[in-house]
Short mmCIF file of C-alpha atoms in Angstrom, two decimals:
data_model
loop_
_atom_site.label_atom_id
_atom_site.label_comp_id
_atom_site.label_asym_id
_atom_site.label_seq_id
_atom_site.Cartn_x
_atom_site.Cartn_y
_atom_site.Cartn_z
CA UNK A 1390 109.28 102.41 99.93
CA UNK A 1391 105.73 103.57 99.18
CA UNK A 1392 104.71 107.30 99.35
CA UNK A 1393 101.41 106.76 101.36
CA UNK A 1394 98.05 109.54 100.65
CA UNK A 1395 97.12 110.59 103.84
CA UNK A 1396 94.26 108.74 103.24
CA UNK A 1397 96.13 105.74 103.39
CA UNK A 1398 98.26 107.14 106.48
CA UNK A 1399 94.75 107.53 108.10
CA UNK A 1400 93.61 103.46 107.21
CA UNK A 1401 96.97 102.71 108.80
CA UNK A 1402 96.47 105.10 112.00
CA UNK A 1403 92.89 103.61 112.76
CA UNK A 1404 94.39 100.13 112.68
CA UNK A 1405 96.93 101.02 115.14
CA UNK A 1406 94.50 102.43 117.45
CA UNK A 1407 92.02 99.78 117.49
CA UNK A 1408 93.98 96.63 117.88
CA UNK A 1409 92.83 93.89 118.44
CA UNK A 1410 89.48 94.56 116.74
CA UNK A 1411 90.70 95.96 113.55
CA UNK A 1412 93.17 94.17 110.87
CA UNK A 1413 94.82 95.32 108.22
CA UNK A 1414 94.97 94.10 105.00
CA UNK A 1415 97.67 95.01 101.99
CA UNK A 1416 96.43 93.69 98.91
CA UNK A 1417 99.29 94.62 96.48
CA UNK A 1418 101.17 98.08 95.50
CA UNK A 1419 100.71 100.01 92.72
CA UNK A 1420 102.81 101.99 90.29
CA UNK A 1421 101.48 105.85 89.78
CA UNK A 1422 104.59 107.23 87.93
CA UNK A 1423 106.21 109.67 88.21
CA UNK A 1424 108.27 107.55 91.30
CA UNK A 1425 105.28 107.44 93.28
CA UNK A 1426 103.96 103.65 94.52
CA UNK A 1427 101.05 103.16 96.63
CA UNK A 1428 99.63 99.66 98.58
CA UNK A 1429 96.15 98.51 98.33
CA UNK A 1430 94.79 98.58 102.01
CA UNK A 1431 91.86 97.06 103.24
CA UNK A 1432 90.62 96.36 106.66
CA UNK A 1433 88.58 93.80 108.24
CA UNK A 1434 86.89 93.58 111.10
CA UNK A 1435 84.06 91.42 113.33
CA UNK A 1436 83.65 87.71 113.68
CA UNK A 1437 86.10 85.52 112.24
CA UNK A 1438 83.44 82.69 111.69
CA UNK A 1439 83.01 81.56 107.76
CA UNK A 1440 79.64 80.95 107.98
CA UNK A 1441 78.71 84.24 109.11
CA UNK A 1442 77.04 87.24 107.13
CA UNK A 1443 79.24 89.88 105.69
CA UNK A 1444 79.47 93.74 104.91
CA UNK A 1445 81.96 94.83 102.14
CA UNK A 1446 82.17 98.92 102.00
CA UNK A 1447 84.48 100.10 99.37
CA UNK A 1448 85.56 103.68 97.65
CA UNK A 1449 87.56 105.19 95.77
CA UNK A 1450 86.93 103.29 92.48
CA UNK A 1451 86.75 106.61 90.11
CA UNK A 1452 89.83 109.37 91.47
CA UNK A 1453 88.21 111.83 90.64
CA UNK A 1454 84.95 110.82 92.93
CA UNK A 1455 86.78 111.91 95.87
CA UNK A 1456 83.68 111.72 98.08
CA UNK A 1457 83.23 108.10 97.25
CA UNK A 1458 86.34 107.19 99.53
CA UNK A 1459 85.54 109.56 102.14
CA UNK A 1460 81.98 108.26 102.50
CA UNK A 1461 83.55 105.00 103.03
CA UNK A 1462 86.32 106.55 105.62
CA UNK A 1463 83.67 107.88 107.24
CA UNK A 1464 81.81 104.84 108.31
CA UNK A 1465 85.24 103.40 108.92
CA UNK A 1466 86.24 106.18 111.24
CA UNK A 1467 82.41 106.17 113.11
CA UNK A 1468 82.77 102.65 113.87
CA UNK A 1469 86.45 102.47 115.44
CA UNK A 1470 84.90 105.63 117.67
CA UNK A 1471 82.09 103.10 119.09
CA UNK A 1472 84.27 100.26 120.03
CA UNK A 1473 85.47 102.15 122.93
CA UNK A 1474 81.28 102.59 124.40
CA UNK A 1475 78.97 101.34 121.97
CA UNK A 1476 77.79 97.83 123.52
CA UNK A 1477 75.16 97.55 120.10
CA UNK A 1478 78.47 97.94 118.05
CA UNK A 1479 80.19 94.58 119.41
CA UNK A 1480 77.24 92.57 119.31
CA UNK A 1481 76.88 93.49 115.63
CA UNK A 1482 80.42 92.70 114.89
CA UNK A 1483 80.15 89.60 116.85
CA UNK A 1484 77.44 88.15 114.57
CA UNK A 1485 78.52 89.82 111.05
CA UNK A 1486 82.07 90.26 109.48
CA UNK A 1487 83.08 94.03 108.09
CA UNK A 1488 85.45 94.46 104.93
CA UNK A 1489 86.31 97.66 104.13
CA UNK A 1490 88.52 98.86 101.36
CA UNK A 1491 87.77 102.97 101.22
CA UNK A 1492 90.60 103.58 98.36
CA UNK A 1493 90.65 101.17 95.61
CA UNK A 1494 92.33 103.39 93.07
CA UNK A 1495 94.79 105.64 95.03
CA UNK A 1496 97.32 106.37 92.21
CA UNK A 1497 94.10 107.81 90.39
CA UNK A 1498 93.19 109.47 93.46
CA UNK A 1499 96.77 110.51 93.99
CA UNK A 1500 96.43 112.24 89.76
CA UNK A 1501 93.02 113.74 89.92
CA UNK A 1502 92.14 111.50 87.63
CA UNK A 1503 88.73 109.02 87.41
CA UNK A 1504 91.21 105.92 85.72
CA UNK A 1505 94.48 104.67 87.38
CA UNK A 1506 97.10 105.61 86.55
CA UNK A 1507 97.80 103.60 83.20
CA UNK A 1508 94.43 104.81 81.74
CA UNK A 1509 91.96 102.28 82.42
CA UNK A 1510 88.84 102.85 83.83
CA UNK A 1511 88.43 100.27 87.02
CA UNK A 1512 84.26 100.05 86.61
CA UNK A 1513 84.86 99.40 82.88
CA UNK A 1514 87.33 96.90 83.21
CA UNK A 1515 85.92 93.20 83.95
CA UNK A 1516 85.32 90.77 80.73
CA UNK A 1517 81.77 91.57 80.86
CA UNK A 1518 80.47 92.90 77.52
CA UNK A 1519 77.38 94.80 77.48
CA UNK A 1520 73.83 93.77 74.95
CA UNK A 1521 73.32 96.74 73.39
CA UNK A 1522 71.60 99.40 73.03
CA UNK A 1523 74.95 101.24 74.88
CA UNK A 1524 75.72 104.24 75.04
CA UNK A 1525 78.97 105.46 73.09
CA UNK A 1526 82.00 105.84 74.59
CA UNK A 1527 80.82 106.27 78.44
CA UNK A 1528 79.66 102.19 78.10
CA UNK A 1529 83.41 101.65 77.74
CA UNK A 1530 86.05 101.84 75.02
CA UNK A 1531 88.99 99.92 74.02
CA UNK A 1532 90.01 102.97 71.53
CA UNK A 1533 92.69 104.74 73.63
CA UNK A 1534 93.72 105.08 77.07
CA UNK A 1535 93.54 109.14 76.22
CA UNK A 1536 89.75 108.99 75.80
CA UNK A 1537 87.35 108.45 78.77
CA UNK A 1538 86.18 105.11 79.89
CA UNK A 1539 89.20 103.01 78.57
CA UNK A 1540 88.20 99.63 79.29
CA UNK A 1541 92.04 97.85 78.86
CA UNK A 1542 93.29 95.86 76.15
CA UNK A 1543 91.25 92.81 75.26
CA UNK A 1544 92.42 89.58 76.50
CA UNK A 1545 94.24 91.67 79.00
CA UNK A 1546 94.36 90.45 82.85
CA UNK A 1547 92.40 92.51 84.90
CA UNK A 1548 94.64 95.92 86.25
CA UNK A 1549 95.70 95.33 89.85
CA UNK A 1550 93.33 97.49 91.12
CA UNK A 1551 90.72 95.52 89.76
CA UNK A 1552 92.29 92.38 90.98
CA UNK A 1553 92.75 93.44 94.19
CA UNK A 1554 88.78 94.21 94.75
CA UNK A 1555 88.15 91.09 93.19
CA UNK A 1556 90.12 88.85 95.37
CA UNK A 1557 89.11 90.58 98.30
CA UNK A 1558 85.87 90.31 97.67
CA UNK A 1559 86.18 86.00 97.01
CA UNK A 1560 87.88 85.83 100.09
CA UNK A 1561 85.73 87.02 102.09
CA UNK A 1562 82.50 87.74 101.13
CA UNK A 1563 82.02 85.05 98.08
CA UNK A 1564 80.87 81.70 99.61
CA UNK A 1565 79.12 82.90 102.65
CA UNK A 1566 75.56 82.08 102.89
CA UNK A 1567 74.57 85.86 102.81
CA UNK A 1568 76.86 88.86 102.14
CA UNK A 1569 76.27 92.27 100.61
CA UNK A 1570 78.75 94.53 99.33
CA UNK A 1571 78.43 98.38 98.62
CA UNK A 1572 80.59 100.40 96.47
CA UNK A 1573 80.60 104.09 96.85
CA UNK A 1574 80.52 106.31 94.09
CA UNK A 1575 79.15 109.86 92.48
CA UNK A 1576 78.40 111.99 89.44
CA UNK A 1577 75.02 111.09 88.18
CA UNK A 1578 71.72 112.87 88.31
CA UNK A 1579 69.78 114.92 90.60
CA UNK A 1580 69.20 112.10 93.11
CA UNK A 1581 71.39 109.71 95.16
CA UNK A 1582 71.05 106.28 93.96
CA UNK A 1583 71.33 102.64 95.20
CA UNK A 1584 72.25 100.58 92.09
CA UNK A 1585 72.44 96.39 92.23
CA UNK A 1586 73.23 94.47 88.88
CA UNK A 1587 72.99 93.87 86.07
CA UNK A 1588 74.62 97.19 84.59
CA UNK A 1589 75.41 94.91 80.87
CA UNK A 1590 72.07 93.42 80.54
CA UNK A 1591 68.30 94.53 81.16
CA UNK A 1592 68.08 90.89 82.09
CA UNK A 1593 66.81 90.23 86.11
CA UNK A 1594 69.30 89.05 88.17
CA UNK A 1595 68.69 85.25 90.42
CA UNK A 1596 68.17 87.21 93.28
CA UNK A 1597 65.80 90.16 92.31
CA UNK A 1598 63.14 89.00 95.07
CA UNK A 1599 65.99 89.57 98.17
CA UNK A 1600 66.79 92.73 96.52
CA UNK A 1601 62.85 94.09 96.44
CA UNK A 1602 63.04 92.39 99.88
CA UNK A 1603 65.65 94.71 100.81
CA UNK A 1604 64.13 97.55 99.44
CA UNK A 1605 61.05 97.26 101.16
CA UNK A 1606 62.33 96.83 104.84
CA UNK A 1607 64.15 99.77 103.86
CA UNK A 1608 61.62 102.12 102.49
CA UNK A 1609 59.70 100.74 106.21
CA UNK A 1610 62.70 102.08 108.06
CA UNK A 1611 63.70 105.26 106.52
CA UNK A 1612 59.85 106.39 105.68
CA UNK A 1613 61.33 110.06 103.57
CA UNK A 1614 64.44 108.76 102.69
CA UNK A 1615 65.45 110.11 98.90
CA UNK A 1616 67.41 107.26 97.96
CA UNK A 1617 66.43 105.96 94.20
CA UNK A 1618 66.84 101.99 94.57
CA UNK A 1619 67.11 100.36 90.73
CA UNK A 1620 68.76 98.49 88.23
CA UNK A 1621 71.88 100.43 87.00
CA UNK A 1622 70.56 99.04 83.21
CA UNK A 1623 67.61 100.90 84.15
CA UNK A 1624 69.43 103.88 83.50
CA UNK A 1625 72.62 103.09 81.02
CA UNK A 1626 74.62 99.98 80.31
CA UNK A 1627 77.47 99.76 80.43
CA UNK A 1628 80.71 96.63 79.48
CA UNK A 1629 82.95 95.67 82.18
CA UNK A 1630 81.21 96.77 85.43
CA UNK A 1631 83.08 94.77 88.37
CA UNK A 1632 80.05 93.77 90.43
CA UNK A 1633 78.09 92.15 87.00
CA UNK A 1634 81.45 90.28 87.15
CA UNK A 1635 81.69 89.02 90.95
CA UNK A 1636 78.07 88.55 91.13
CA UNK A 1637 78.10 86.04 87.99
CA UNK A 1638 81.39 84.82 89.93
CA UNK A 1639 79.20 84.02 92.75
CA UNK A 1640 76.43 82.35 91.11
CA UNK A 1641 78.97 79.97 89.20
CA UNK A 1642 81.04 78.96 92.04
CA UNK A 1643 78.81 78.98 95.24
CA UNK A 1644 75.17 78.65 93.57
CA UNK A 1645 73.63 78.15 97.12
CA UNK A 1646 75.09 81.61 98.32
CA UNK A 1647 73.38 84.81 98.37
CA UNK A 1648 75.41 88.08 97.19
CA UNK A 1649 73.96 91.45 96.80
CA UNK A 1650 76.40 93.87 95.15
CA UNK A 1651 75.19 97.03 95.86
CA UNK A 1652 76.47 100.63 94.18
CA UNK A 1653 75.56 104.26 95.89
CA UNK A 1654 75.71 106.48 93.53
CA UNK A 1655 75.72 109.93 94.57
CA UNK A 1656 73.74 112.68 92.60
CA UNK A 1657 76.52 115.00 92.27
CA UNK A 1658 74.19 117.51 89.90
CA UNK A 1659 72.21 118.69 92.78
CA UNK A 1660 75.51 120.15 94.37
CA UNK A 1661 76.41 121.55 90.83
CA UNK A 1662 72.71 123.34 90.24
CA UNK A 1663 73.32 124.47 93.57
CA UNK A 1664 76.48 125.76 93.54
CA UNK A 1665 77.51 126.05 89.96
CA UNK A 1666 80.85 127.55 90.10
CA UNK A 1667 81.72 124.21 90.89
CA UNK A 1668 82.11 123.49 87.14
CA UNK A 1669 85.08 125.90 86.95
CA UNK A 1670 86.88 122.93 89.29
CA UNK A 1671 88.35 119.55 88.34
CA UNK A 1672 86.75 117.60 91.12
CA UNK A 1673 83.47 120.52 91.13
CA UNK A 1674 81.48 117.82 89.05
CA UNK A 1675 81.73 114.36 91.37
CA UNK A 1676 82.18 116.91 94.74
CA UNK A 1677 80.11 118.55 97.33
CA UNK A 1678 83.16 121.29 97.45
CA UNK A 1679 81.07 123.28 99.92
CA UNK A 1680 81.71 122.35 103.26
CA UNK A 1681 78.66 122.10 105.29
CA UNK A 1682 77.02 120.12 101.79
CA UNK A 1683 80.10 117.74 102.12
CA UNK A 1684 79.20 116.88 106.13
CA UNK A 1685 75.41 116.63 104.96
CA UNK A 1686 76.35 114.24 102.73
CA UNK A 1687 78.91 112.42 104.70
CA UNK A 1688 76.03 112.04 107.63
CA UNK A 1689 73.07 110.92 105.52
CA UNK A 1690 75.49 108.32 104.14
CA UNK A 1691 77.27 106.86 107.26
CA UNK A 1692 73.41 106.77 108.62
CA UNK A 1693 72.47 104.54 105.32
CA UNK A 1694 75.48 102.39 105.94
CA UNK A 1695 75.13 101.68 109.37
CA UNK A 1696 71.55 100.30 108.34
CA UNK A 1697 72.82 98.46 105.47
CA UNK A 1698 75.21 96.53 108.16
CA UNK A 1699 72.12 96.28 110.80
CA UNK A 1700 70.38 94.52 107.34
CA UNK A 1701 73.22 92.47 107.07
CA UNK A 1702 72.92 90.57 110.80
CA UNK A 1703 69.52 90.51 110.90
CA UNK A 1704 69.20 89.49 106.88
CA UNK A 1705 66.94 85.96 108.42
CA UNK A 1706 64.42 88.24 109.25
CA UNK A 1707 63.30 90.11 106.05
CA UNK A 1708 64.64 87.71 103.20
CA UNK A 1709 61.59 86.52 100.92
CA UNK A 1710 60.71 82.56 102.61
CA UNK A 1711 60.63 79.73 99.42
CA UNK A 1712 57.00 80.02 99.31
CA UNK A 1713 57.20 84.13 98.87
CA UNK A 1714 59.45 84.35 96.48
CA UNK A 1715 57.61 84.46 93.48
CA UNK A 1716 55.57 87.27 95.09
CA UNK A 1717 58.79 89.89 95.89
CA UNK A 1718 59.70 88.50 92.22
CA UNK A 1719 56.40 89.57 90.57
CA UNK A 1720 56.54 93.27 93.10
CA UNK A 1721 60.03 93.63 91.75
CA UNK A 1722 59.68 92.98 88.08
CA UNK A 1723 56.25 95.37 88.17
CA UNK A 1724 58.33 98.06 89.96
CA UNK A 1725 61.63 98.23 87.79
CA UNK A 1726 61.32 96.23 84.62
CA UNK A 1727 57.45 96.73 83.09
CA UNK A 1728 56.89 100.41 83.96
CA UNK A 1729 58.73 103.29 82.18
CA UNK A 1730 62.33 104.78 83.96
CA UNK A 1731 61.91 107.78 86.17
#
């Protein structure tokens, strides 16, 4: 019998509460050591229609980036609250379909640790290889599971983990005519990022011009927001990344589909230059540990995902036409690709 994280107790409770709307998804069980086993949850929620657009919110990636997954429990938690009152709510969930999966490594989360539990780093772990320039080590290694950033064996399948994101992700975001998925994570800079592939290549991906489309109905929405939107190979690349490998996925096997993997990356060095005894803590380094910073962040994040879902419905209204493509194309390549990194 699996030991759940009250994390996981939580997924379960909201389910429970918020039948028939909400269903539950267990995508597998892991092995933590130690005796310990956890399962794989995911919920799904909203119209059961194929053809319909789709949200996929996931955290809990890194164990260590404890925020990540409470960011995504968050949303999760806000929108079971409105289905009781919130009439806007329903008629977003009857147009769109809603995949959450807030803990996708909770043996790592269970450790402390940023890889599962046999080592491997989850974001590092997809056959994608990175063009170089990389840098050492934090691109991904297939040295030692003792040393950061262990990417697996090679020729390895996938860890379960991995496979479990993977699969839910094909089933039910893959193959729709639009979809976005974001993945919630921390620890870089002094500024919270939104990240969209490619993280292995400096190479444009098909759908740059809906991703400066994006950006632009956003930075019209949320005039002051401090959200960096960019290229993760804009700032590192790195092998293996997950959503370089479902994206490509996509393109291959549903070519007239539009996916828009999306990573928030949380600048967890602002809450360190704040507070800097944080450093003197395991998790002080991916963590608001401060409690009023860690509801600050949780709101101004919930807020961002509730628009990214709004996006998601309404995504006939702001996509680039045929005929403006090339424009958002020549915009986007101008704004992240011929001008120097901030």
């Amino acid at each position: 019998m699996p030991v759940l994280l009250p994390e996981l107790t939580a997924i379960r409770r909201l389910v429970d509460t918020s039948a028939p709307y909400l269903t539950l998804h267990t995508l597998g069980e892991i092995d933590a050591g130690h005796g310990e086993r956890f399962p794989l949850l995911a919920v799904s929620m909203g119209s059961s229609d194929p053809a319909a657009p789709a949200l996929g919110v996931f955290g809990g990636v890194h164990g260590l980036e404890r925020i990540g997954a409470e960011v995504a429990m968050a949303f999760l938690r806000s929108l079971v609250e409105r289905l009781t009152w919130d009439d806007t709510l329903h008629h977003l969930l009857a147009g769109m379909r809603l995949v959450l999966m807030p803990l996708v490594n909770p043996g790592g989360y269970w450790r402390g640790s940023r890889a599962n539990p046999r080592g491997v780093d989850l974001m590092r772990n997809a056959p994608v290889d990175a063009q170089p320039p990389v840098p050492w080590l934090v691109s991904g290694q297939r040295i030692s599971p003792v040393l950061p950033w262990y990417r697996g064996r090679a020729g390895q399948p996938m860890e379960a983990e991995s496979q479990a994101l993977c699969a839910l992700v094909e089933s039910q975001l893959l193959g729709r005519g639009f979809s976005i998925a974001v993945d919630c994570h921390s620890g870089f800079g002094l500024h919270d990022r939104i990240w969209f592939p490619y993280a292995h290549t400096a190479h444009p991906v098909e759908h740059l011009p809906e991703l400066h489309a994006l950006c632009e109905v956003f930075d019209r929405a949320q005039l002051h927001h401090r959200y960096v939107f960019e290229p993760q190979s804009r700032q590192y690349r790195t092998h293996g990344d997950l959503w370089d490998h479902l994206y490509d996925q996509g393109q291959h096997q549903h070519p007239g589909s539009i996916f828009l993997p999306l990573t928030l990356e949380m600048g967890s060095w602002l809450w360190v230059k704040k507070n800097p005894r944080q450093l003197f803590s395991r998790h002080g380094a991916f963590n608001p540990l401060i409690e009023h910073r860690r509801q600050r962040v949780l709101r101004r994040h919930v807020a961002w995902l509730d628009f990214i879902a709004r996006a998601t419905l309404g995504h006939a209204h702001w996509l680039p036409a045929p005929t403006e493509r090339h424009t958002q194309l020549e915009l986007a390549l101008n704004r992240w690709y011929r001008t120097p990194r901030a």
